[in-house]
Amino acid sequence: MAEFNVNLRGVGSVSVIDVKGYLDAHTAPELENIFNKLLDERQFKVVVNFDELKYISSAGLGVFMAYVETMRENKGDIKFSNMKENVYNIFDLLGFPILYEFYKEEKEAVYKFGDQR
Amino acid sequence: MNSGNKIFEKELLIKSKTDNLAVIRDFIKSAADESGFSEDTIGKIILAVDEACTNIIKHAYKYSPEGNIIIKIKFNDPKFSISITDEGSHFDPNIVPEPDLCEYYKQKRVGGLGMFLIKKLMDEVNYSTLSGNKNQVILVKYLPN
């Protein structure tokens, strides 16, 4: 029922995941599949672009928590960009800004990986 | 302007499947809209109910899709009350610790955030056990003056 779409594209050495629609307990496995694919391909630098995400529940937030440390252990990270205020507020309520980097624009987030080379 | 003692009740009986979460959210949205909440508050109520139902599907029914979830909304201005009842395994909300994100990060733990969010998003949260092995959580939000 819930409409959710996830798309993966490469920007240089960074993998950008576009998430769209409603990310809940029903749709979170689709996002997990993308992260598993990235791990299989040993792609650890990830930017998630939230521009078209309308809704997130803790099931969606849990996906990022499940994968971020593996990315960091391999000199990568999961960075967030283009988040709408209502979605950011949920991340904020759970204290995510302490542990994750949030950027207004995707290109800033991608650029930050360049700094870490 | 005060809408003047607006009162209504609505009920949704639904099976314990995650693809029903979207139906549940639509049901809550239309009732909260009718009650006159702001868009921001409606978003909070929707998320709290989604989290409560997700917990029921995962923990009370352990993803079995045949369980019943009964959602009853009562609005008696200014009190918007949602009772969510299931017939699955009982769980004690008092034994679920408040999440510490840094600890979660270290342990790669991904669960337990839902209950914490519910508490943050709603004005009142009350868990109880009913006769016939039913579990109930009542979530309340008050319409501001």
mmCIF file of C-alpha atoms in Angstrom:
data_model
loop_
_atom_site.group_PDB
_atom_site.id
_atom_site.type_symbol
_atom_site.label_atom_id
_atom_site.label_comp_id
_atom_site.label_asym_id
_atom_site.label_seq_id
_atom_site.Cartn_x
_atom_site.Cartn_y
_atom_site.Cartn_z
ATOM 1 C CA MET A 1 0.000 0.000 0.000
ATOM 2 C CA ALA A 2 2.669 2.475 0.994
ATOM 3 C CA GLU A 3 4.381 4.056 -1.934
ATOM 4 C CA PHE A 4 8.118 3.915 -1.660
ATOM 5 C CA ASN A 5 10.837 4.050 -4.234
ATOM 6 C CA VAL A 6 14.556 3.746 -3.883
ATOM 7 C CA ASN A 7 17.131 4.450 -6.567
ATOM 8 C CA LEU A 8 20.882 4.015 -6.557
ATOM 9 C CA ARG A 9 23.316 6.046 -8.624
ATOM 10 C CA GLY A 10 27.013 6.808 -8.561
ATOM 11 C CA VAL A 11 28.518 10.278 -8.253
ATOM 12 C CA GLY A 12 32.269 9.771 -8.640
ATOM 13 C CA SER A 13 33.306 7.325 -5.931
ATOM 14 C CA VAL A 14 30.188 8.067 -3.873
ATOM 15 C CA SER A 15 26.948 6.046 -4.006
ATOM 16 C CA VAL A 16 23.842 8.218 -3.827
ATOM 17 C CA ILE A 17 20.572 6.631 -2.705
ATOM 18 C CA ASP A 18 17.429 8.577 -3.615
ATOM 19 C CA VAL A 19 14.512 7.728 -1.360
ATOM 20 C CA LYS A 20 10.986 8.692 -2.320
ATOM 21 C CA GLY A 21 7.589 8.423 -0.620
ATOM 22 C CA TYR A 22 6.886 6.568 2.610
ATOM 23 C CA LEU A 23 9.582 4.701 4.518
ATOM 24 C CA ASP A 24 7.997 2.469 7.173
ATOM 25 C CA ALA A 25 8.212 -1.104 8.500
ATOM 26 C CA HIS A 26 6.683 -2.355 5.258
ATOM 27 C CA THR A 27 9.048 -0.582 2.892
ATOM 28 C CA ALA A 28 12.279 -0.536 4.972
ATOM 29 C CA PRO A 29 13.394 -3.965 3.572
ATOM 30 C CA GLU A 30 13.702 -2.366 0.103
ATOM 31 C CA LEU A 31 16.223 0.083 1.517
ATOM 32 C CA GLU A 32 18.048 -2.744 3.328
ATOM 33 C CA ASN A 33 18.406 -4.535 -0.008
ATOM 34 C CA ILE A 34 20.178 -1.509 -1.450
ATOM 35 C CA PHE A 35 22.585 -1.343 1.503
ATOM 36 C CA ASN A 36 23.293 -5.073 1.203
ATOM 37 C CA LYS A 37 24.058 -4.564 -2.477
ATOM 38 C CA LEU A 38 26.481 -1.758 -1.594
ATOM 39 C CA LEU A 39 28.240 -3.991 0.947
ATOM 40 C CA ASP A 40 28.507 -6.772 -1.656
ATOM 41 C CA GLU A 41 30.115 -4.296 -4.029
ATOM 42 C CA ARG A 42 32.296 -2.864 -1.239
ATOM 43 C CA GLN A 43 30.891 0.600 -1.732
ATOM 44 C CA PHE A 44 31.116 2.341 1.625
ATOM 45 C CA LYS A 45 30.703 6.028 0.814
ATOM 46 C CA VAL A 46 26.991 6.712 0.812
ATOM 47 C CA VAL A 47 24.844 9.817 0.561
ATOM 48 C CA VAL A 48 21.105 9.418 1.090
ATOM 49 C CA ASN A 49 19.127 12.106 -0.721
ATOM 50 C CA PHE A 50 15.799 12.663 1.071
ATOM 51 C CA ASP A 51 14.423 15.260 -1.326
ATOM 52 C CA GLU A 52 11.300 13.249 -2.189
ATOM 53 C CA LEU A 53 10.834 11.396 1.092
ATOM 54 C CA LYS A 54 7.513 12.339 2.673
ATOM 55 C CA TYR A 55 7.487 10.132 5.742
ATOM 56 C CA ILE A 56 9.789 8.063 7.918
ATOM 57 C CA SER A 57 9.156 5.853 10.954
ATOM 58 C CA SER A 58 11.669 4.242 13.301
ATOM 59 C CA ALA A 59 11.813 1.170 11.041
ATOM 60 C CA GLY A 60 13.415 3.405 8.404
ATOM 61 C CA LEU A 61 15.756 5.075 10.892
ATOM 62 C CA GLY A 62 16.835 1.623 12.059
ATOM 63 C CA VAL A 63 18.181 0.793 8.598
ATOM 64 C CA PHE A 64 20.720 3.625 8.795
ATOM 65 C CA MET A 65 21.729 2.579 12.295
ATOM 66 C CA ALA A 66 22.229 -0.999 11.166
ATOM 67 C CA TYR A 67 24.681 -0.106 8.393
ATOM 68 C CA VAL A 68 26.498 3.068 9.396
ATOM 69 C CA GLU A 69 29.195 1.485 11.508
ATOM 70 C CA THR A 70 30.198 -1.006 8.819
ATOM 71 C CA MET A 71 30.527 1.891 6.387
ATOM 72 C CA ARG A 72 32.705 3.819 8.843
ATOM 73 C CA GLU A 73 34.878 0.810 9.638
ATOM 74 C CA ASN A 74 35.693 0.745 5.918
ATOM 75 C CA LYS A 75 36.584 4.443 5.684
ATOM 76 C CA GLY A 76 33.147 5.367 4.408
ATOM 77 C CA ASP A 77 30.038 6.863 5.982
ATOM 78 C CA ILE A 78 26.317 7.429 5.488
ATOM 79 C CA LYS A 79 25.596 11.135 5.094
ATOM 80 C CA PHE A 80 22.166 12.693 4.666
ATOM 81 C CA SER A 81 21.023 15.489 2.362
ATOM 82 C CA ASN A 82 17.970 17.434 1.175
ATOM 83 C CA MET A 83 15.817 16.493 4.141
ATOM 84 C CA LYS A 84 12.405 18.118 4.635
ATOM 85 C CA GLU A 85 11.807 19.704 8.023
ATOM 86 C CA ASN A 86 9.139 17.201 9.144
ATOM 87 C CA VAL A 87 11.467 14.285 8.384
ATOM 88 C CA TYR A 88 14.496 15.980 10.000
ATOM 89 C CA ASN A 89 12.464 16.565 13.172
ATOM 90 C CA ILE A 90 12.098 12.809 13.676
ATOM 91 C CA PHE A 91 15.859 12.252 13.273
ATOM 92 C CA ASP A 92 16.390 15.117 15.693
ATOM 93 C CA LEU A 93 13.988 13.697 18.311
ATOM 94 C CA LEU A 94 16.085 10.532 18.408
ATOM 95 C CA GLY A 95 19.404 12.355 18.649
ATOM 96 C CA PHE A 96 20.717 11.482 15.188
ATOM 97 C CA PRO A 97 22.477 14.837 14.608
ATOM 98 C CA ILE A 98 25.100 13.787 17.189
ATOM 99 C CA LEU A 99 26.125 10.770 15.145
ATOM 100 C CA TYR A 100 25.314 11.655 11.533
ATOM 101 C CA GLU A 101 26.109 14.514 9.174
ATOM 102 C CA PHE A 102 23.203 16.345 7.553
ATOM 103 C CA TYR A 103 23.628 18.601 4.515
ATOM 104 C CA LYS A 104 21.219 20.889 2.708
ATOM 105 C CA GLU A 105 22.469 19.875 -0.707
ATOM 106 C CA GLU A 106 23.580 16.529 -2.049
ATOM 107 C CA LYS A 107 26.702 18.000 -3.634
ATOM 108 C CA GLU A 108 27.958 19.272 -0.256
ATOM 109 C CA ALA A 109 27.586 15.782 1.203
ATOM 110 C CA VAL A 110 29.363 14.215 -1.804
ATOM 111 C CA TYR A 111 32.101 16.857 -1.597
ATOM 112 C CA LYS A 112 32.751 15.993 2.078
ATOM 113 C CA PHE A 113 33.827 12.495 1.076
ATOM 114 C CA GLY A 114 36.461 14.115 -1.117
ATOM 115 C CA ASP A 115 37.909 15.756 2.004
ATOM 116 C CA GLN A 116 38.361 12.358 3.613
ATOM 117 C CA ARG A 117 40.517 10.872 0.875
ATOM 118 C CA MET B 1 -12.808 29.963 16.782
ATOM 119 C CA ASN B 2 -13.927 27.209 19.105
ATOM 120 C CA SER B 3 -15.713 24.429 17.263
ATOM 121 C CA GLY B 4 -17.892 23.899 20.366
ATOM 122 C CA ASN B 5 -17.952 20.452 21.957
ATOM 123 C CA LYS B 6 -17.254 18.505 18.831
ATOM 124 C CA ILE B 7 -17.595 14.781 19.540
ATOM 125 C CA PHE B 8 -17.113 11.749 17.325
ATOM 126 C CA GLU B 9 -15.981 8.127 17.347
ATOM 127 C CA LYS B 10 -14.453 6.004 14.609
ATOM 128 C CA GLU B 11 -13.245 2.435 14.489
ATOM 129 C CA LEU B 12 -10.956 0.415 12.243
ATOM 130 C CA LEU B 13 -10.493 -3.350 12.474
ATOM 131 C CA ILE B 14 -7.463 -4.457 10.510
ATOM 132 C CA LYS B 15 -5.129 -7.440 10.128
ATOM 133 C CA SER B 16 -1.573 -7.405 11.445
ATOM 134 C CA LYS B 17 0.284 -6.882 8.159
ATOM 135 C CA THR B 18 2.870 -4.208 7.532
ATOM 136 C CA ASP B 19 1.243 -3.255 4.230
ATOM 137 C CA ASN B 20 -1.773 -2.149 6.304
ATOM 138 C CA LEU B 21 0.312 0.570 7.978
ATOM 139 C CA ALA B 22 -0.542 2.899 5.095
ATOM 140 C CA VAL B 23 -4.274 2.228 5.608
ATOM 141 C CA ILE B 24 -3.890 2.915 9.335
ATOM 142 C CA ARG B 25 -2.087 6.203 8.645
ATOM 143 C CA ASP B 26 -4.839 7.337 6.254
ATOM 144 C CA PHE B 27 -7.499 6.471 8.834
ATOM 145 C CA ILE B 28 -5.716 8.480 11.550
ATOM 146 C CA LYS B 29 -5.036 11.383 9.202
ATOM 147 C CA SER B 30 -8.666 11.851 8.228
ATOM 148 C CA ALA B 31 -9.869 11.738 11.868
ATOM 149 C CA ALA B 32 -7.150 14.118 13.084
ATOM 150 C CA ASP B 33 -7.946 16.469 10.190
ATOM 151 C CA GLU B 34 -11.594 16.473 11.177
ATOM 152 C CA SER B 35 -10.639 17.324 14.760
ATOM 153 C CA GLY B 36 -8.817 20.473 13.701
ATOM 154 C CA PHE B 37 -5.185 19.654 14.553
ATOM 155 C CA SER B 38 -2.354 21.446 12.747
ATOM 156 C CA GLU B 39 -0.538 19.608 9.988
ATOM 157 C CA ASP B 40 2.527 19.307 12.210
ATOM 158 C CA THR B 41 0.578 17.706 15.071
ATOM 159 C CA ILE B 42 -1.290 15.403 12.682
ATOM 160 C CA GLY B 43 2.118 14.146 11.504
ATOM 161 C CA LYS B 44 3.088 13.377 15.109
ATOM 162 C CA ILE B 45 -0.146 11.485 15.836
ATOM 163 C CA ILE B 46 0.178 9.465 12.617
ATOM 164 C CA LEU B 47 3.756 8.479 13.441
ATOM 165 C CA ALA B 48 2.880 7.502 17.036
ATOM 166 C CA VAL B 49 0.063 5.227 15.845
ATOM 167 C CA ASP B 50 2.277 3.745 13.100
ATOM 168 C CA GLU B 51 4.947 2.955 15.732
ATOM 169 C CA ALA B 52 2.406 1.383 18.112
ATOM 170 C CA CYS B 53 0.939 -0.793 15.332
ATOM 171 C CA THR B 54 4.401 -1.728 14.033
ATOM 172 C CA ASN B 55 5.274 -2.920 17.560
ATOM 173 C CA ILE B 56 2.081 -5.014 17.663
ATOM 174 C CA ILE B 57 2.808 -6.588 14.250
ATOM 175 C CA LYS B 58 6.429 -7.323 15.177
ATOM 176 C CA HIS B 59 6.250 -8.263 18.848
ATOM 177 C CA ALA B 60 2.655 -9.211 19.748
ATOM 178 C CA TYR B 61 1.939 -11.120 16.515
ATOM 179 C CA LYS B 62 5.548 -11.824 15.450
ATOM 180 C CA TYR B 63 4.700 -10.977 11.829
ATOM 181 C CA SER B 64 1.788 -13.428 11.616
ATOM 182 C CA PRO B 65 -0.615 -11.603 9.243
ATOM 183 C CA GLU B 66 -3.815 -13.061 10.735
ATOM 184 C CA GLY B 67 -3.867 -11.125 14.004
ATOM 185 C CA ASN B 68 -6.514 -8.473 14.673
ATOM 186 C CA ILE B 69 -5.718 -4.883 15.465
ATOM 187 C CA ILE B 70 -8.639 -2.758 16.627
ATOM 188 C CA ILE B 71 -8.178 0.983 16.494
ATOM 189 C CA LYS B 72 -10.822 3.190 18.114
ATOM 190 C CA ILE B 73 -10.693 6.946 17.960
ATOM 191 C CA LYS B 74 -12.703 9.098 20.330
ATOM 192 C CA PHE B 75 -12.672 12.841 19.970
ATOM 193 C CA ASN B 76 -14.281 14.914 22.664
ATOM 194 C CA ASP B 77 -12.933 18.403 22.162
ATOM 195 C CA PRO B 78 -10.136 18.986 23.164
ATOM 196 C CA LYS B 79 -9.212 15.332 23.867
ATOM 197 C CA PHE B 80 -8.252 13.111 20.905
ATOM 198 C CA SER B 81 -7.857 9.565 22.139
ATOM 199 C CA ILE B 82 -6.774 6.507 20.143
ATOM 200 C CA SER B 83 -7.070 3.061 21.693
ATOM 201 C CA ILE B 84 -5.204 0.257 19.950
ATOM 202 C CA THR B 85 -6.067 -3.286 21.014
ATOM 203 C CA ASP B 86 -4.507 -6.616 20.020
ATOM 204 C CA GLU B 87 -4.837 -10.264 21.016
ATOM 205 C CA GLY B 88 -1.166 -11.181 20.651
ATOM 206 C CA SER B 89 1.636 -11.865 23.134
ATOM 207 C CA HIS B 90 1.713 -9.601 26.129
ATOM 208 C CA PHE B 91 4.680 -7.383 26.668
ATOM 209 C CA ASP B 92 5.637 -5.223 29.602
ATOM 210 C CA PRO B 93 6.425 -1.694 28.432
ATOM 211 C CA ASN B 94 8.202 -1.007 31.741
ATOM 212 C CA ILE B 95 11.040 -3.358 30.906
ATOM 213 C CA VAL B 96 11.900 -1.544 27.674
ATOM 214 C CA PRO B 97 14.725 0.859 28.541
ATOM 215 C CA GLU B 98 14.939 4.383 27.140
ATOM 216 C CA PRO B 99 17.211 4.198 24.133
ATOM 217 C CA ASP B 100 20.675 5.677 24.230
ATOM 218 C CA LEU B 101 21.673 6.342 20.648
ATOM 219 C CA CYS B 102 25.405 6.109 21.321
ATOM 220 C CA GLU B 103 24.956 2.679 22.934
ATOM 221 C CA TYR B 104 22.759 1.634 20.021
ATOM 222 C CA TYR B 105 25.459 2.735 17.654
ATOM 223 C CA LYS B 106 28.072 0.590 19.370
ATOM 224 C CA GLN B 107 25.842 -2.463 19.509
ATOM 225 C CA LYS B 108 24.349 -2.013 16.023
ATOM 226 C CA ARG B 109 20.961 -2.322 17.681
ATOM 227 C CA VAL B 110 18.053 -1.263 15.561
ATOM 228 C CA GLY B 111 14.917 -1.824 17.646
ATOM 229 C CA GLY B 112 13.276 -0.105 20.593
ATOM 230 C CA LEU B 113 13.061 3.367 19.129
ATOM 231 C CA GLY B 114 9.320 3.171 18.481
ATOM 232 C CA MET B 115 8.168 3.280 22.095
ATOM 233 C CA PHE B 116 10.492 6.162 22.823
ATOM 234 C CA LEU B 117 9.081 8.104 19.867
ATOM 235 C CA ILE B 118 5.485 7.412 20.943
ATOM 236 C CA LYS B 119 6.211 8.909 24.379
ATOM 237 C CA LYS B 120 7.836 11.973 22.833
ATOM 238 C CA LEU B 121 5.074 12.541 20.279
ATOM 239 C CA MET B 122 1.923 12.124 22.391
ATOM 240 C CA ASP B 123 0.604 13.905 25.512
ATOM 241 C CA GLU B 124 -0.423 10.690 27.296
ATOM 242 C CA VAL B 125 0.440 7.026 26.705
ATOM 243 C CA ASN B 126 -1.130 4.258 28.718
ATOM 244 C CA TYR B 127 -0.498 0.534 28.312
ATOM 245 C CA SER B 128 -2.837 -2.023 29.886
ATOM 246 C CA THR B 129 -3.910 -5.663 29.770
ATOM 247 C CA LEU B 130 -7.617 -6.370 29.259
ATOM 248 C CA SER B 131 -9.591 -9.500 30.034
ATOM 249 C CA GLY B 132 -9.378 -12.217 27.388
ATOM 250 C CA ASN B 133 -5.614 -11.749 27.010
ATOM 251 C CA LYS B 134 -5.941 -8.510 25.131
ATOM 252 C CA ASN B 135 -3.346 -5.767 25.193
ATOM 253 C CA GLN B 136 -4.302 -2.156 24.855
ATOM 254 C CA VAL B 137 -2.435 1.081 24.456
ATOM 255 C CA ILE B 138 -4.249 4.392 24.639
ATOM 256 C CA LEU B 139 -2.597 7.406 23.033
ATOM 257 C CA VAL B 140 -3.925 10.887 23.773
ATOM 258 C CA LYS B 141 -3.332 14.261 22.195
ATOM 259 C CA TYR B 142 -5.064 17.465 23.292
ATOM 260 C CA LEU B 143 -6.155 20.082 20.796
ATOM 261 C CA PRO B 144 -4.581 23.400 21.815
ATOM 262 C CA ASN B 145 -6.933 26.262 22.682
#
